[in-house]
Amino acid sequence: MRRRIQWLTHRLGASGQTPKWLAWATINLSIAAYFCVGLVAPASIGKTRWLPGETSHGHYQIEMDCDACHDPSRNTKKPTSADVMQDACIRCHGTQLQNARDTHPAKKFRDPTNAVLLEVLDAQNCLSCHQEHVPEQTTAMGLTMPKDYCWHCHQEIADSRPSHQGMAFDSCATAGCHNYHDNRALYEKYLDDHFGQPDHLDVTTLPLRRSSSAGNGSTKKVISLSIQDADYSPGQSFDTQLVNDWAETEHAAVGVNCTGCHRDDAQSDWSDAVSMDRCARCHADQVDSFQTGKHGMRLSVGLPAMTPDQARLPMHADQAHSKLDCNACHAGHRFDSQFASMQACLRCHADNHSLAYQSSSHANLWRDEIAGSLPAGSGVSCATCHLPRLENESGVWVNHDQNANLRPNETMAREVCVHCHGLEYALSALADQKSIDACFADPPATRIKSVEMAHQWFESRSTNRSTKGGGR
């Protein structure tokens, strides 16, 4: 931009005939035009000129699409600026909050008995706690409130929970204790149910995927295909290896032929490129979840796919411009889920946690499973933890939102870790940053007391009830 201004100044003033005011007016109009185009143009790098401050880790990938958060037309009502933002938050995060069984949903504060709490904190408005473009006050999870926000409503908690006496007023959100929204792994009953578990469970296997679950539970009769059944177009040039790869995959095993991906229907033309929308016809859960994680969130708002050079975590330089779409991890025709489970991750990620994986006990288990010396589901790859296998009405499927169980990371304890570890051990490991950086090569240095405290609470209640009953 500076060079353009210098060039324009030189051109306008070179002849000595152009009035100085006209030269400066032209320069100012050019600058104004540059910024105005960035304001009204579709999502592009030009829009970042209008950012009032650095965007948070959760949203920086879509900062070029200002309308994703600020477009009033996406709300059905006549919104205020705050309403527009609230609508944008719910549009992207509403389902996530429902899945998390939000501990503080907005409806809780519509209850008249809780109305007085709104004087302390407007808990019905996401922006009360999560403002954007204020990096100087943004902490983990995009929180822009002081960390003592729990205390203002729960300052009497020690009266009903003696175990909380003497705790610091800003310690509620300490790892393994409480979260504002997602407490699925921290509910008292859940903690008590897992009291007394050993660090390492006797049975340590993961849910196993089935071919039927990969395709959203289709009841269509499955007819296995072979190379001879491949229905690529006559005269179509093709790589024999690609067809061989396809014939060895689950696609062929469950009857998905070439035209199933390369044509929309029997009348459409053949397309060498296969879009993510076509993947979604059979893998809707996977594609939907992919677009809510940082790998695919740009695609969800119509921006080009993310590349590793845009990441804020350390990445390997040789993958800087690789495009992150379905084929990035499991390339077409072979769709190697084994490669996607570990090698695909480590090909890009170069942070301490990722680099430490290969020397961890988890990696040893994964290598043993691949070698056949351990049963399926007993190894631990990158995907085991970060793309967890979940169950729904369609069966076992792989959640492709790699951030879902890191918001907060205690969620991973319930979705993944407890398949192999006791809950106390899992929460303690997830609270130990050194252990995380070492990819859990060593046991956690300190133990989280939440499980023990919950058990003591239920024991004391049981004792009190027995005492009262015996005194009648």
mmCIF file of C-alpha atoms in Angstrom, residues 169-454:
data_model
loop_
_atom_site.group_PDB
_atom_site.id
_atom_site.type_symbol
_atom_site.label_atom_id
_atom_site.label_comp_id
_atom_site.label_asym_id
_atom_site.label_seq_id
_atom_site.Cartn_x
_atom_site.Cartn_y
_atom_site.Cartn_z
ATOM 1 C CA PHE A 169 -12.671 -17.061 45.252
ATOM 2 C CA ASP A 170 -11.249 -17.395 41.728
ATOM 3 C CA SER A 171 -10.508 -21.134 41.827
ATOM 4 C CA CYS A 172 -13.901 -22.522 40.757
ATOM 5 C CA ALA A 173 -12.769 -23.248 37.212
ATOM 6 C CA THR A 174 -9.586 -24.994 38.323
ATOM 7 C CA ALA A 175 -9.034 -28.050 36.137
ATOM 8 C CA GLY A 176 -11.139 -30.968 37.314
ATOM 9 C CA CYS A 177 -13.520 -28.816 39.389
ATOM 10 C CA HIS A 178 -16.186 -26.878 37.496
ATOM 11 C CA ASN A 179 -16.916 -25.428 34.067
ATOM 12 C CA TYR A 180 -19.546 -22.856 33.231
ATOM 13 C CA HIS A 181 -21.125 -24.737 30.319
ATOM 14 C CA ASP A 182 -19.852 -28.293 29.968
ATOM 15 C CA ASN A 183 -19.691 -30.411 33.120
ATOM 16 C CA ARG A 184 -20.453 -33.796 31.585
ATOM 17 C CA ALA A 185 -17.327 -35.285 33.151
ATOM 18 C CA LEU A 186 -17.678 -33.367 36.428
ATOM 19 C CA TYR A 187 -21.227 -33.944 37.676
ATOM 20 C CA GLU A 188 -21.113 -35.153 41.287
ATOM 21 C CA LYS A 189 -22.980 -38.396 40.581
ATOM 22 C CA TYR A 190 -20.713 -39.201 37.646
ATOM 23 C CA LEU A 191 -17.647 -38.555 39.795
ATOM 24 C CA ASP A 192 -18.965 -40.732 42.600
ATOM 25 C CA ASP A 193 -19.816 -43.562 40.205
ATOM 26 C CA HIS A 194 -16.126 -43.714 39.240
ATOM 27 C CA PHE A 195 -14.693 -43.500 42.752
ATOM 28 C CA GLY A 196 -12.083 -46.115 43.610
ATOM 29 C CA GLN A 197 -11.162 -47.017 40.055
ATOM 30 C CA PRO A 198 -7.559 -48.083 39.392
ATOM 31 C CA ASP A 199 -5.385 -45.896 37.193
ATOM 32 C CA HIS A 200 -5.411 -48.520 34.439
ATOM 33 C CA LEU A 201 -8.554 -50.582 33.883
ATOM 34 C CA ASP A 202 -8.462 -54.314 33.258
ATOM 35 C CA VAL A 203 -10.491 -54.054 30.034
ATOM 36 C CA THR A 204 -9.110 -51.354 27.748
ATOM 37 C CA THR A 205 -10.762 -51.246 24.341
ATOM 38 C CA LEU A 206 -12.573 -48.621 22.310
ATOM 39 C CA PRO A 207 -15.937 -48.875 20.558
ATOM 40 C CA LEU A 208 -15.420 -50.482 17.154
ATOM 41 C CA ARG A 209 -16.658 -48.852 13.983
ATOM 42 C CA ARG A 210 -18.872 -50.808 11.627
ATOM 43 C CA SER A 211 -19.243 -50.233 7.897
ATOM 44 C CA SER A 212 -22.937 -49.523 8.333
ATOM 45 C CA SER A 213 -22.245 -46.790 10.883
ATOM 46 C CA ALA A 214 -19.899 -44.979 8.504
ATOM 47 C CA GLY A 215 -22.802 -44.407 6.145
ATOM 48 C CA ASN A 216 -25.297 -42.896 8.622
ATOM 49 C CA GLY A 217 -27.102 -46.147 9.281
ATOM 50 C CA SER A 218 -28.412 -46.823 5.777
ATOM 51 C CA THR A 219 -30.632 -49.921 5.596
ATOM 52 C CA LYS A 220 -29.994 -50.404 1.884
ATOM 53 C CA LYS A 221 -29.001 -53.964 1.032
ATOM 54 C CA VAL A 222 -25.214 -54.204 0.741
ATOM 55 C CA ILE A 223 -23.741 -55.850 -2.355
ATOM 56 C CA SER A 224 -19.968 -56.207 -2.294
ATOM 57 C CA LEU A 225 -18.132 -55.100 -5.455
ATOM 58 C CA SER A 226 -14.898 -56.220 -7.122
ATOM 59 C CA ILE A 227 -12.556 -54.692 -9.710
ATOM 60 C CA GLN A 228 -14.673 -56.165 -12.500
ATOM 61 C CA ASP A 229 -17.704 -54.249 -11.195
ATOM 62 C CA ALA A 230 -16.036 -50.818 -11.425
ATOM 63 C CA ASP A 231 -18.394 -48.630 -13.483
ATOM 64 C CA TYR A 232 -16.068 -45.906 -14.705
ATOM 65 C CA SER A 233 -17.081 -44.574 -18.118
ATOM 66 C CA PRO A 234 -16.044 -46.568 -21.226
ATOM 67 C CA GLY A 235 -13.054 -44.903 -22.822
ATOM 68 C CA GLN A 236 -12.345 -43.027 -19.584
ATOM 69 C CA SER A 237 -8.625 -42.804 -18.915
ATOM 70 C CA PHE A 238 -7.809 -44.063 -15.459
ATOM 71 C CA ASP A 239 -4.997 -45.246 -13.254
ATOM 72 C CA THR A 240 -5.177 -48.993 -12.665
ATOM 73 C CA GLN A 241 -3.754 -48.496 -9.179
ATOM 74 C CA LEU A 242 -6.686 -46.242 -8.256
ATOM 75 C CA VAL A 243 -9.176 -48.944 -9.175
ATOM 76 C CA ASN A 244 -7.152 -51.522 -7.252
ATOM 77 C CA ASP A 245 -7.123 -49.218 -4.236
ATOM 78 C CA TRP A 246 -10.890 -48.738 -4.436
ATOM 79 C CA ALA A 247 -11.505 -52.494 -4.680
ATOM 80 C CA GLU A 248 -9.720 -53.026 -1.346
ATOM 81 C CA THR A 249 -11.716 -50.410 0.573
ATOM 82 C CA GLU A 250 -14.942 -50.426 2.558
ATOM 83 C CA HIS A 251 -16.499 -48.460 -0.297
ATOM 84 C CA ALA A 252 -16.289 -51.473 -2.582
ATOM 85 C CA ALA A 253 -17.230 -53.804 0.262
ATOM 86 C CA VAL A 254 -20.514 -51.968 0.870
ATOM 87 C CA GLY A 255 -21.360 -51.422 -2.797
ATOM 88 C CA VAL A 256 -20.220 -47.838 -3.440
ATOM 89 C CA ASN A 257 -19.090 -47.777 -7.074
ATOM 90 C CA CYS A 258 -17.111 -45.194 -9.048
ATOM 91 C CA THR A 259 -20.188 -43.265 -10.170
ATOM 92 C CA GLY A 260 -21.419 -43.118 -6.602
ATOM 93 C CA CYS A 261 -18.822 -40.416 -5.980
ATOM 94 C CA HIS A 262 -17.938 -39.107 -9.448
ATOM 95 C CA ARG A 263 -21.513 -38.440 -10.615
ATOM 96 C CA ASP A 264 -24.420 -36.766 -8.881
ATOM 97 C CA ASP A 265 -26.896 -39.069 -10.619
ATOM 98 C CA ALA A 266 -27.229 -41.285 -13.687
ATOM 99 C CA GLN A 267 -27.816 -38.299 -15.988
ATOM 100 C CA SER A 268 -25.006 -36.050 -14.761
ATOM 101 C CA ASP A 269 -21.542 -35.789 -16.266
ATOM 102 C CA TRP A 270 -18.515 -37.496 -14.786
ATOM 103 C CA SER A 271 -16.430 -35.281 -12.478
ATOM 104 C CA ASP A 272 -12.840 -36.123 -11.553
ATOM 105 C CA ALA A 273 -13.078 -33.865 -8.511
ATOM 106 C CA VAL A 274 -15.226 -35.122 -5.638
ATOM 107 C CA SER A 275 -16.634 -32.359 -3.447
ATOM 108 C CA MET A 276 -17.179 -32.572 0.283
ATOM 109 C CA ASP A 277 -20.920 -32.325 -0.367
ATOM 110 C CA ARG A 278 -20.759 -35.679 -2.110
ATOM 111 C CA CYS A 279 -18.976 -37.186 0.877
ATOM 112 C CA ALA A 280 -21.765 -35.800 3.058
ATOM 113 C CA ARG A 281 -24.411 -37.807 1.228
ATOM 114 C CA CYS A 282 -23.167 -40.884 3.098
ATOM 115 C CA HIS A 283 -21.061 -39.334 5.855
ATOM 116 C CA ALA A 284 -23.209 -36.422 7.042
ATOM 117 C CA ASP A 285 -22.225 -36.694 10.719
ATOM 118 C CA GLN A 286 -18.541 -36.719 9.851
ATOM 119 C CA VAL A 287 -18.775 -33.779 7.435
ATOM 120 C CA ASP A 288 -20.953 -31.709 9.764
ATOM 121 C CA SER A 289 -18.591 -32.227 12.689
ATOM 122 C CA PHE A 290 -15.540 -31.544 10.489
ATOM 123 C CA GLN A 291 -16.915 -28.083 9.726
ATOM 124 C CA THR A 292 -17.375 -27.201 13.401
ATOM 125 C CA GLY A 293 -13.706 -27.906 14.199
ATOM 126 C CA LYS A 294 -10.697 -25.783 13.322
ATOM 127 C CA HIS A 295 -9.748 -28.059 10.425
ATOM 128 C CA GLY A 296 -12.942 -27.334 8.503
ATOM 129 C CA MET A 297 -14.571 -24.236 9.965
ATOM 130 C CA ARG A 298 -13.491 -22.028 7.049
ATOM 131 C CA LEU A 299 -15.427 -24.262 4.671
ATOM 132 C CA SER A 300 -18.561 -23.817 6.776
ATOM 133 C CA VAL A 301 -18.693 -20.088 5.926
ATOM 134 C CA GLY A 302 -17.681 -20.443 2.280
ATOM 135 C CA LEU A 303 -13.990 -19.567 2.649
ATOM 136 C CA PRO A 304 -11.206 -21.599 1.013
ATOM 137 C CA ALA A 305 -9.994 -24.599 2.983
ATOM 138 C CA MET A 306 -7.510 -23.959 5.781
ATOM 139 C CA THR A 307 -3.812 -24.529 5.166
ATOM 140 C CA PRO A 308 -1.291 -25.317 7.950
ATOM 141 C CA ASP A 309 0.520 -22.008 7.442
ATOM 142 C CA GLN A 310 -2.611 -20.293 8.814
ATOM 143 C CA ALA A 311 -2.438 -22.221 12.094
ATOM 144 C CA ARG A 312 -1.336 -20.655 15.366
ATOM 145 C CA LEU A 313 0.218 -23.929 16.516
ATOM 146 C CA PRO A 314 3.662 -25.026 15.253
ATOM 147 C CA MET A 315 3.418 -26.891 11.944
ATOM 148 C CA HIS A 316 5.928 -28.590 9.649
ATOM 149 C CA ALA A 317 7.040 -26.131 6.962
ATOM 150 C CA ASP A 318 6.844 -28.638 4.111
ATOM 151 C CA GLN A 319 3.063 -28.905 4.597
ATOM 152 C CA ALA A 320 2.482 -25.160 4.827
ATOM 153 C CA HIS A 321 0.209 -24.926 1.805
ATOM 154 C CA SER A 322 -1.585 -28.268 1.983
ATOM 155 C CA LYS A 323 -5.343 -27.860 1.683
ATOM 156 C CA LEU A 324 -7.361 -29.320 4.564
ATOM 157 C CA ASP A 325 -10.346 -31.171 3.184
ATOM 158 C CA CYS A 326 -11.506 -34.797 3.314
ATOM 159 C CA ASN A 327 -8.703 -35.936 1.001
ATOM 160 C CA ALA A 328 -6.019 -34.284 3.121
ATOM 161 C CA CYS A 329 -6.133 -37.090 5.689
ATOM 162 C CA HIS A 330 -7.649 -40.029 3.813
ATOM 163 C CA ALA A 331 -6.870 -39.614 0.125
ATOM 164 C CA GLY A 332 -9.416 -40.661 -2.463
ATOM 165 C CA HIS A 333 -9.805 -44.273 -3.618
ATOM 166 C CA ARG A 334 -7.829 -45.778 -0.757
ATOM 167 C CA PHE A 335 -9.367 -43.786 2.102
ATOM 168 C CA ASP A 336 -6.752 -45.166 4.456
ATOM 169 C CA SER A 337 -8.214 -44.624 7.929
ATOM 170 C CA GLN A 338 -5.100 -46.154 9.495
ATOM 171 C CA PHE A 339 -2.947 -43.451 7.874
ATOM 172 C CA ALA A 340 -5.509 -40.813 8.840
ATOM 173 C CA SER A 341 -5.384 -41.947 12.465
ATOM 174 C CA MET A 342 -1.777 -40.968 13.063
ATOM 175 C CA GLN A 343 0.562 -40.288 10.112
ATOM 176 C CA ALA A 344 -1.735 -37.661 8.623
ATOM 177 C CA CYS A 345 -1.733 -35.759 11.918
ATOM 178 C CA LEU A 346 2.018 -35.876 12.487
ATOM 179 C CA ARG A 347 2.683 -34.881 8.892
ATOM 180 C CA CYS A 348 1.461 -31.373 9.767
ATOM 181 C CA HIS A 349 1.542 -30.914 13.550
ATOM 182 C CA ALA A 350 4.902 -29.993 15.103
ATOM 183 C CA ASP A 351 3.947 -28.899 18.636
ATOM 184 C CA ASN A 352 5.515 -30.568 21.686
ATOM 185 C CA HIS A 353 2.508 -32.795 22.340
ATOM 186 C CA SER A 354 2.507 -34.150 18.786
ATOM 187 C CA LEU A 355 6.274 -34.597 18.583
ATOM 188 C CA ALA A 356 6.271 -36.575 21.840
ATOM 189 C CA TYR A 357 3.653 -39.061 20.646
ATOM 190 C CA GLN A 358 6.002 -41.498 18.910
ATOM 191 C CA SER A 359 7.895 -42.213 22.140
ATOM 192 C CA SER A 360 4.779 -42.556 24.303
ATOM 193 C CA SER A 361 3.152 -45.715 25.655
ATOM 194 C CA HIS A 362 0.068 -44.809 23.631
ATOM 195 C CA ALA A 363 2.088 -45.065 20.424
ATOM 196 C CA ASN A 364 3.461 -48.450 21.494
ATOM 197 C CA LEU A 365 -0.088 -49.744 21.913
ATOM 198 C CA TRP A 366 -1.025 -48.405 18.485
ATOM 199 C CA ARG A 367 1.951 -50.075 16.837
ATOM 200 C CA ASP A 368 1.081 -53.360 18.559
ATOM 201 C CA GLU A 369 -2.504 -53.160 17.310
ATOM 202 C CA ILE A 370 -1.341 -52.466 13.755
ATOM 203 C CA ALA A 371 1.075 -55.397 13.971
ATOM 204 C CA GLY A 372 -1.765 -57.658 15.082
ATOM 205 C CA SER A 373 -0.357 -58.479 18.514
ATOM 206 C CA LEU A 374 -3.213 -56.598 20.215
ATOM 207 C CA PRO A 375 -6.933 -56.746 19.361
ATOM 208 C CA ALA A 376 -8.687 -54.021 17.374
ATOM 209 C CA GLY A 377 -9.570 -51.020 19.509
ATOM 210 C CA SER A 378 -6.759 -51.449 22.025
ATOM 211 C CA GLY A 379 -4.244 -49.088 20.408
ATOM 212 C CA VAL A 380 -4.170 -45.330 20.955
ATOM 213 C CA SER A 381 -3.531 -43.154 17.901
ATOM 214 C CA CYS A 382 -3.913 -39.385 17.583
ATOM 215 C CA ALA A 383 -7.453 -39.931 16.297
ATOM 216 C CA THR A 384 -8.333 -42.132 19.262
ATOM 217 C CA CYS A 385 -8.317 -39.076 21.517
ATOM 218 C CA HIS A 386 -8.902 -36.165 19.162
ATOM 219 C CA LEU A 387 -11.423 -37.747 16.756
ATOM 220 C CA PRO A 388 -13.322 -39.879 19.266
ATOM 221 C CA ARG A 389 -15.679 -42.698 18.408
ATOM 222 C CA LEU A 390 -19.170 -41.838 19.601
ATOM 223 C CA GLU A 391 -22.494 -43.625 19.480
ATOM 224 C CA ASN A 392 -25.796 -42.382 18.109
ATOM 225 C CA GLU A 393 -28.883 -43.980 16.592
ATOM 226 C CA SER A 394 -26.842 -44.914 13.503
ATOM 227 C CA GLY A 395 -24.184 -46.776 15.475
ATOM 228 C CA VAL A 396 -20.557 -45.911 16.212
ATOM 229 C CA TRP A 397 -19.212 -42.959 14.235
ATOM 230 C CA VAL A 398 -16.065 -40.814 14.324
ATOM 231 C CA ASN A 399 -16.476 -37.200 15.435
ATOM 232 C CA HIS A 400 -14.340 -35.138 13.033
ATOM 233 C CA ASP A 401 -14.421 -31.988 15.194
ATOM 234 C CA GLN A 402 -10.993 -32.361 16.752
ATOM 235 C CA ASN A 403 -11.700 -29.483 19.135
ATOM 236 C CA ALA A 404 -14.999 -30.780 20.512
ATOM 237 C CA ASN A 405 -13.576 -32.590 23.536
ATOM 238 C CA LEU A 406 -11.068 -29.821 24.238
ATOM 239 C CA ARG A 407 -13.787 -27.267 25.027
ATOM 240 C CA PRO A 408 -12.962 -27.948 27.907
ATOM 241 C CA ASN A 409 -10.510 -30.843 27.895
ATOM 242 C CA GLU A 410 -12.259 -32.631 30.788
ATOM 243 C CA THR A 411 -14.784 -33.681 28.151
ATOM 244 C CA MET A 412 -12.091 -35.941 26.714
ATOM 245 C CA ALA A 413 -11.993 -37.818 30.020
ATOM 246 C CA ARG A 414 -15.601 -38.930 29.618
ATOM 247 C CA GLU A 415 -15.559 -39.535 25.860
ATOM 248 C CA VAL A 416 -12.169 -41.226 25.581
ATOM 249 C CA CYS A 417 -9.939 -41.685 28.625
ATOM 250 C CA VAL A 418 -12.359 -43.702 30.785
ATOM 251 C CA HIS A 419 -12.291 -46.519 28.221
ATOM 252 C CA CYS A 420 -8.827 -47.332 29.581
ATOM 253 C CA HIS A 421 -8.224 -45.276 32.747
ATOM 254 C CA GLY A 422 -9.889 -44.479 36.036
ATOM 255 C CA LEU A 423 -11.633 -41.094 36.039
ATOM 256 C CA GLU A 424 -9.422 -39.607 38.761
ATOM 257 C CA TYR A 425 -6.296 -40.535 36.823
ATOM 258 C CA ALA A 426 -7.757 -39.149 33.589
ATOM 259 C CA LEU A 427 -8.769 -35.798 35.093
ATOM 260 C CA SER A 428 -5.394 -35.485 36.805
ATOM 261 C CA ALA A 429 -3.502 -36.153 33.574
ATOM 262 C CA LEU A 430 -5.604 -33.648 31.645
ATOM 263 C CA ALA A 431 -4.903 -31.011 34.306
ATOM 264 C CA ASP A 432 -1.126 -31.520 34.142
ATOM 265 C CA GLN A 433 0.350 -29.357 31.364
ATOM 266 C CA LYS A 434 3.737 -31.083 31.553
ATOM 267 C CA SER A 435 2.031 -34.419 31.104
ATOM 268 C CA ILE A 436 0.091 -33.059 28.124
ATOM 269 C CA ASP A 437 3.256 -31.687 26.503
ATOM 270 C CA ALA A 438 4.910 -35.098 26.917
ATOM 271 C CA CYS A 439 1.860 -36.806 25.378
ATOM 272 C CA PHE A 440 1.174 -38.483 28.726
ATOM 273 C CA ALA A 441 4.474 -40.350 28.738
ATOM 274 C CA ASP A 442 4.577 -40.002 32.532
ATOM 275 C CA PRO A 443 1.795 -40.205 35.143
ATOM 276 C CA PRO A 444 0.391 -36.881 36.431
ATOM 277 C CA ALA A 445 2.461 -35.185 39.106
ATOM 278 C CA THR A 446 -0.540 -34.296 41.295
ATOM 279 C CA ARG A 447 -3.993 -35.775 41.731
ATOM 280 C CA ILE A 448 -7.309 -34.001 41.248
ATOM 281 C CA LYS A 449 -9.462 -34.391 44.364
ATOM 282 C CA SER A 450 -12.869 -33.958 42.706
ATOM 283 C CA VAL A 451 -13.721 -37.672 42.597
ATOM 284 C CA GLU A 452 -12.816 -38.162 46.259
ATOM 285 C CA MET A 453 -14.687 -35.012 47.315
ATOM 286 C CA ALA A 454 -17.838 -36.082 45.476
#
